[in-house]
């Protein structure tokens, strides 16, 4: 009945008001590296044979140590840790990464720790688990996301990443499964909306690289790609072998195959007080939502990210916020078409009009709602297990004016992150608030 519904809503509101407040107290992110990065050591690099690229262990330990040092929290104060990683067993012959965190600090030995996997949404899911632990009574949790993908060739790695699809049904669509699945969406979008052309994605690519060029941690920091260079050409070919979808994806439409890690220290209000950390130096996690589609079914409508739309809408409803309240966003631009579809799924653009918001500058660093200010997955890079954690750290850094050359002029008050696993199969979305 209406009366019961009203009472239920009131009860939910009262329950939410009694929840512990949760904060990001600090974070650390490595350089994201791989082919095209000056930090990536390969046979033509000046340090080849003298130095090696960081391992999973190196990246986990360095980020955890940095986040503890920067916040002044010591390891014995941390209640539990979470590691997000998608495919360590495939890329590095290493699983069991929950037990890797103790290498960063002896005081973390014997503490509760676990690895969380949800494809490219692993970082978001690990953060959800860490927040739940704080709500249940813990005071400090660490989330560290990590992936080392340059150990495999692009083709071999593409098959590893295909494990995030319905592998036995979908991996044969192309040697590069996920690029082809998203090219399929781009084709459907072009066929549905007659005023859309594949080149309308070029401004999204240009924005990503322009932002990455200002971000010294970005994988593609040194690589310039403008809208013209984002069109198909000798250096930017169609690379899929499936003739049905080949002409709907170019190299620059893709995220990067990167190595990297990102870590966050999450805290309750009581924990901050105990550690002497002022709330004014923190970012509050207002709320998060997550949800999953059906791995074994194709989307009903390829022109819509329905899981994203559903989860983000649920988050808006729960918090009484809307797209109009958001000052900065990090969305999952694993491919340029994905960013366009994200615009529509989060309410930034109506269906069929996603390309216009970037073309008009709305999502640029100086625009009304900057999106992926550090370059996103296409230019900052995409070490799969680290991405969801890095998104949250990037919003934190914008809110605390730590972004240097790509810092927003107006410091954001409210931020949104959307972390996607697979082809819109797992979605984690979080709303954050700057603490003055």
XYZ file of C-alpha atoms in Angstrom:
436
model
C 0.000 0.000 0.000
C 0.972 3.655 -0.314
C 1.147 4.047 3.469
C 3.453 1.035 3.796
C 5.642 2.317 0.967
C 5.957 5.698 2.676
C 6.841 4.058 5.989
C 9.373 1.811 4.282
C 11.092 4.764 2.630
C 11.247 6.553 5.963
C 12.713 3.473 7.607
C 15.373 3.183 4.925
C 16.248 6.837 5.369
C 16.501 6.445 9.139
C 18.647 3.321 8.697
C 20.985 5.136 6.318
C 21.337 8.025 8.753
C 22.570 5.579 11.397
C 25.298 4.131 9.162
C 28.909 4.848 10.037
C 30.502 7.522 7.898
C 33.285 6.152 5.677
C 36.220 8.160 4.343
C 39.106 7.864 1.913
C 42.011 9.003 4.077
C 44.640 8.735 1.355
C 45.807 6.866 -1.699
C 48.748 5.941 -3.889
C 48.968 5.095 -7.572
C 52.013 3.916 -9.509
C 52.913 5.032 -12.978
C 50.812 2.999 -15.398
C 53.257 1.577 -17.929
C 53.430 -0.502 -21.084
C 54.178 -0.088 -24.771
C 54.404 3.638 -25.561
C 55.376 4.665 -22.018
C 58.881 6.107 -21.478
C 58.926 4.339 -18.097
C 58.445 0.893 -19.650
C 61.709 -1.022 -20.075
C 61.990 -2.981 -23.315
C 64.842 -3.978 -25.610
C 65.335 -0.456 -27.049
C 65.105 1.288 -23.671
C 68.311 2.821 -22.251
C 67.900 0.767 -19.062
C 67.316 -2.537 -20.835
C 69.502 -5.175 -19.160
C 70.130 -2.857 -16.186
C 66.671 -2.548 -14.633
C 63.441 -4.516 -14.790
C 59.815 -3.457 -14.840
C 57.977 -3.684 -11.498
C 56.488 -7.055 -10.569
C 53.137 -7.696 -8.898
C 54.969 -7.837 -5.579
C 56.807 -4.565 -6.249
C 53.604 -2.729 -7.123
C 51.588 -4.085 -4.198
C 54.260 -3.319 -1.631
C 55.142 0.136 -2.960
C 51.561 1.425 -3.030
C 50.642 -0.011 0.377
C 53.780 1.459 1.931
C 53.154 4.827 0.304
C 49.549 5.028 1.475
C 50.570 4.196 5.054
C 53.441 6.691 5.027
C 51.389 9.508 3.506
C 48.571 9.155 6.060
C 50.719 8.456 9.118
C 48.766 5.275 9.851
C 50.884 2.319 10.921
C 50.275 -1.243 9.801
C 49.138 -2.479 13.203
C 46.174 -0.096 13.031
C 44.850 -1.638 9.803
C 42.068 -4.137 10.469
C 42.023 -5.911 7.118
C 43.134 -5.631 3.511
C 41.673 -6.426 0.108
C 43.543 -7.092 -3.136
C 41.782 -6.642 -6.473
C 43.277 -8.571 -9.371
C 41.714 -10.209 -12.402
C 44.170 -12.589 -13.997
C 47.400 -12.998 -12.036
C 47.284 -16.760 -12.618
C 47.263 -16.218 -16.381
C 49.607 -13.258 -16.806
C 52.030 -13.988 -13.963
C 51.416 -17.586 -12.823
C 50.487 -16.105 -9.459
C 47.251 -16.345 -7.546
C 46.599 -16.212 -3.788
C 47.265 -12.475 -3.700
C 45.471 -11.831 -0.427
C 48.615 -13.234 1.175
C 50.834 -10.810 -0.767
C 50.013 -7.662 1.222
C 51.973 -8.680 4.319
C 55.155 -8.248 2.249
C 54.568 -4.485 2.478
C 54.579 -4.310 6.268
C 55.285 -7.006 8.846
C 52.480 -5.631 11.019
C 49.998 -6.804 8.367
C 51.072 -10.430 8.842
C 48.196 -12.587 10.144
C 45.662 -9.813 9.482
C 42.507 -10.740 7.548
C 43.226 -10.288 3.829
C 41.592 -11.542 0.665
C 41.735 -11.234 -3.077
C 38.587 -10.032 -4.898
C 37.917 -10.757 -8.586
C 35.224 -9.316 -10.817
C 37.022 -8.830 -14.147
C 37.630 -5.102 -14.790
C 35.322 -4.274 -11.848
C 37.588 -6.087 -9.372
C 38.771 -2.796 -7.852
C 35.271 -1.485 -7.320
C 34.136 -4.746 -5.735
C 37.160 -4.866 -3.419
C 36.335 -1.343 -2.272
C 32.721 -2.347 -1.599
C 34.008 -5.186 0.610
C 36.357 -2.832 2.447
C 33.563 -0.327 3.067
C 31.279 -3.083 4.354
C 33.972 -4.111 6.857
C 34.150 -0.536 8.134
C 30.383 -0.334 8.442
C 30.501 -3.555 10.451
C 32.892 -2.074 12.997
C 36.445 -1.985 11.633
C 38.256 1.363 11.650
C 40.899 1.026 8.915
C 40.962 -1.041 5.731
C 43.316 -0.996 2.761
C 42.328 -1.762 -0.811
C 45.089 -2.362 -3.347
C 44.382 -3.099 -6.995
C 47.078 -4.489 -9.262
C 47.662 -6.052 -12.669
C 50.785 -6.810 -14.682
C 49.714 -7.462 -18.270
C 52.821 -6.770 -20.345
C 54.118 -10.278 -19.622
C 51.959 -11.582 -22.499
C 51.644 -10.604 -26.157
C 48.616 -8.558 -27.177
C 47.034 -11.574 -28.835
C 47.687 -13.916 -25.907
C 46.527 -11.252 -23.474
C 43.370 -10.746 -25.508
C 42.525 -14.394 -24.930
C 43.248 -14.031 -21.209
C 40.896 -11.044 -21.012
C 38.249 -13.006 -22.892
C 37.745 -14.982 -19.666
C 35.631 -12.020 -18.558
C 33.128 -12.860 -21.302
C 31.050 -16.017 -21.694
C 34.256 -17.608 -22.927
C 32.988 -20.738 -24.663
C 30.267 -18.815 -26.484
C 31.903 -15.469 -27.200
C 35.688 -15.851 -27.426
C 35.491 -17.038 -31.042
C 33.954 -13.754 -32.230
C 37.504 -12.503 -32.912
C 41.084 -13.045 -31.777
C 40.500 -9.872 -29.743
C 37.237 -10.760 -28.030
C 36.441 -7.622 -26.052
C 37.419 -5.124 -28.736
C 35.076 -6.985 -31.055
C 32.220 -7.129 -28.515
C 32.416 -3.346 -28.120
C 32.774 -2.846 -31.891
C 29.518 -4.767 -32.092
C 27.955 -2.129 -29.869
C 29.414 0.670 -32.014
C 27.930 -0.889 -35.146
C 24.523 -1.269 -33.518
C 24.670 2.349 -32.353
C 25.534 3.594 -35.859
C 22.709 1.564 -37.375
C 20.182 2.753 -34.783
C 21.031 6.465 -34.735
C 21.376 7.716 -38.303
C 23.082 10.988 -37.328
C 25.966 9.111 -35.668
C 29.182 8.288 -37.513
C 32.107 6.307 -36.134
C 34.262 9.444 -36.400
C 32.023 11.055 -33.786
C 34.050 9.010 -31.310
C 37.256 10.847 -32.249
C 36.680 13.820 -29.879
C 36.368 11.353 -26.990
C 39.727 9.844 -27.927
C 41.275 13.298 -28.350
C 40.056 14.337 -24.886
C 41.491 11.198 -23.300
C 44.950 11.726 -24.788
C 44.957 15.470 -24.094
C 44.228 14.725 -20.442
C 46.813 11.941 -20.358
C 49.441 14.271 -21.835
C 49.080 16.428 -18.708
C 49.262 13.447 -16.348
C 52.838 12.250 -15.652
C 51.536 8.910 -14.311
C 49.629 8.132 -17.521
C 50.689 5.230 -19.737
C 50.289 7.396 -22.855
C 51.657 10.596 -21.309
C 54.140 11.051 -24.165
C 51.813 10.075 -27.046
C 49.843 12.768 -28.889
C 46.522 11.891 -30.554
C 44.195 14.609 -31.826
C 40.808 14.100 -33.464
C 42.344 13.739 -36.936
C 44.876 11.159 -35.739
C 42.017 9.241 -34.118
C 40.527 8.571 -37.556
C 41.482 5.404 -39.385
C 44.857 5.528 -41.096
C 48.122 3.705 -41.648
C 49.190 4.282 -38.044
C 45.686 3.792 -36.678
C 44.202 0.829 -38.528
C 41.110 -1.265 -38.198
C 42.693 -4.328 -36.605
C 39.838 -6.776 -36.006
C 39.651 -9.808 -38.278
C 35.862 -10.209 -38.032
C 34.577 -8.510 -41.231
C 31.173 -7.761 -39.675
C 32.659 -5.430 -37.071
C 36.099 -4.544 -38.426
C 35.236 -0.993 -39.485
C 33.839 0.002 -36.104
C 37.044 0.014 -34.060
C 40.513 1.515 -34.494
C 43.597 1.169 -32.293
C 43.063 4.540 -30.626
C 39.510 3.587 -29.652
C 40.998 1.060 -27.191
C 42.237 1.223 -23.629
C 45.858 0.337 -22.941
C 47.455 -2.960 -21.944
C 49.118 -1.666 -18.797
C 50.993 -2.633 -15.660
C 50.107 -0.681 -12.547
C 48.670 -0.552 -9.054
C 46.556 1.761 -6.951
C 45.833 1.666 -3.222
C 43.442 3.428 -0.841
C 43.286 3.714 2.929
C 39.651 3.739 4.012
C 38.632 4.784 7.509
C 35.708 5.247 9.832
C 35.214 8.554 11.622
C 36.397 6.904 14.818
C 39.520 5.646 13.070
C 40.365 9.118 11.779
C 40.026 10.529 15.294
C 42.244 7.789 16.723
C 44.947 8.457 14.104
C 44.729 12.227 14.402
C 43.636 12.641 10.780
C 41.272 15.609 10.259
C 38.169 14.883 8.195
C 38.996 18.015 6.191
C 41.888 16.120 4.574
C 39.588 13.285 3.504
C 36.901 12.464 0.974
C 33.699 10.855 2.201
C 32.128 7.892 0.450
C 28.466 8.899 0.377
C 27.250 5.542 -0.935
C 28.010 2.779 -3.419
C 25.901 0.406 -5.458
C 26.796 -2.644 -7.485
C 24.989 -5.191 -9.577
C 25.443 -7.852 -12.222
C 23.778 -8.748 -15.486
C 23.585 -12.271 -16.891
C 26.981 -13.461 -18.136
C 25.369 -16.052 -20.390
C 23.031 -13.722 -22.289
C 23.677 -10.956 -24.814
C 22.283 -7.489 -24.045
C 18.693 -6.954 -25.099
C 19.744 -3.649 -26.660
C 23.362 -3.246 -27.768
C 22.985 0.548 -27.827
C 22.453 0.753 -24.069
C 24.472 -0.188 -20.984
C 21.447 -1.405 -19.079
C 23.332 -2.744 -16.046
C 25.160 0.569 -15.700
C 21.942 2.549 -16.032
C 20.148 0.377 -13.466
C 22.930 0.457 -10.861
C 23.604 4.192 -11.201
C 19.884 4.977 -11.084
C 19.626 2.949 -7.881
C 22.525 4.944 -6.442
C 20.879 8.246 -7.363
C 17.613 7.121 -5.804
C 19.293 5.986 -2.595
C 21.200 9.242 -2.123
C 18.596 11.642 -3.539
C 21.287 12.985 -5.861
C 21.262 13.271 -9.643
C 23.640 13.949 -12.520
C 23.027 17.674 -11.964
C 24.762 17.442 -8.562
C 27.978 15.862 -9.861
C 31.096 17.950 -10.422
C 33.550 15.300 -11.669
C 33.230 11.718 -12.915
C 35.444 8.736 -13.650
C 33.710 6.296 -15.993
C 34.871 3.048 -17.569
C 36.152 4.014 -21.018
C 37.619 0.629 -21.944
C 36.763 1.712 -25.501
C 35.613 5.061 -26.851
C 32.121 3.699 -27.538
C 31.936 2.626 -23.893
C 32.516 6.200 -22.719
C 29.806 7.463 -25.050
C 27.368 4.837 -23.734
C 28.385 5.702 -20.167
C 27.399 9.337 -20.778
C 23.917 8.154 -21.632
C 23.682 5.543 -18.866
C 24.548 8.030 -16.085
C 22.073 10.608 -17.381
C 24.535 13.066 -18.879
C 23.025 12.744 -22.362
C 19.790 11.341 -23.798
C 19.977 8.138 -25.827
C 21.548 8.697 -29.204
C 23.141 12.007 -28.172
C 26.179 10.864 -26.203
C 28.692 12.045 -28.802
C 27.554 15.643 -28.550
C 28.534 16.217 -24.916
C 32.231 15.631 -25.550
C 32.186 17.378 -28.930
C 30.744 20.452 -27.194
C 33.396 20.342 -24.458
C 31.041 19.490 -21.585
C 33.234 16.597 -20.385
C 36.602 18.326 -20.806
C 38.611 19.355 -17.736
C 37.298 22.902 -18.154
C 33.756 21.781 -18.983
C 30.597 21.609 -16.921
C 31.183 17.978 -15.910
C 34.772 16.823 -16.469
C 35.020 13.084 -17.136
C 38.211 11.013 -16.813
C 40.416 14.011 -16.102
C 43.652 11.999 -15.918
C 43.140 10.298 -19.279
C 40.832 7.417 -18.409
C 41.526 3.860 -19.477
C 42.412 4.924 -23.016
C 45.328 7.187 -22.016
C 46.000 6.807 -18.279
C 45.937 3.044 -18.886
C 44.048 -0.034 -17.810
C 45.819 -2.480 -15.494
C 42.565 -4.353 -14.995
C 42.627 -5.047 -11.256
C 43.798 -1.514 -10.432
C 41.303 0.492 -12.500
C 38.374 0.640 -10.060
C 40.676 1.719 -7.226
C 42.450 4.286 -9.404
C 39.108 5.846 -10.384
C 38.346 6.567 -6.733
C 41.867 7.842 -6.115
C 41.576 10.198 -9.088
C 38.381 11.754 -7.711
C 40.068 12.050 -4.307
C 43.061 13.766 -5.920
C 40.855 16.250 -7.796
C 38.984 17.051 -4.580
C 42.259 17.626 -2.731
C 43.857 19.686 -5.540
C 46.619 17.136 -6.151
C 46.309 16.805 -9.938
C 48.876 19.361 -11.013
C 48.577 20.343 -14.655
C 45.193 18.669 -15.092
C 43.667 20.019 -11.887
C 40.153 21.397 -12.302
C 39.902 25.156 -11.724
C 36.873 24.730 -9.479
C 37.582 22.096 -6.831
C 34.781 19.502 -7.072
C 32.389 18.859 -4.203
C 30.584 15.744 -5.484
C 32.125 12.988 -7.606
C 30.905 9.829 -9.325
C 32.781 6.691 -10.350
C 31.507 3.878 -12.574
C 33.637 0.724 -12.799
C 32.564 -1.933 -15.322
C 33.451 -5.614 -15.537
C 33.014 -7.421 -18.835
C 30.530 -6.140 -21.388
C 28.339 -4.309 -18.862
C 28.024 -7.481 -16.761
C 29.336 -6.179 -13.399
C 28.962 -2.539 -12.396
C 30.179 -0.739 -9.282
C 29.244 2.909 -8.854
C 30.204 5.249 -6.013
C 29.306 8.787 -5.026
C 31.901 10.810 -3.106
C 31.860 14.112 -1.243
C 34.761 16.468 -0.564
C 35.231 17.213 3.123
C 36.021 20.859 3.798
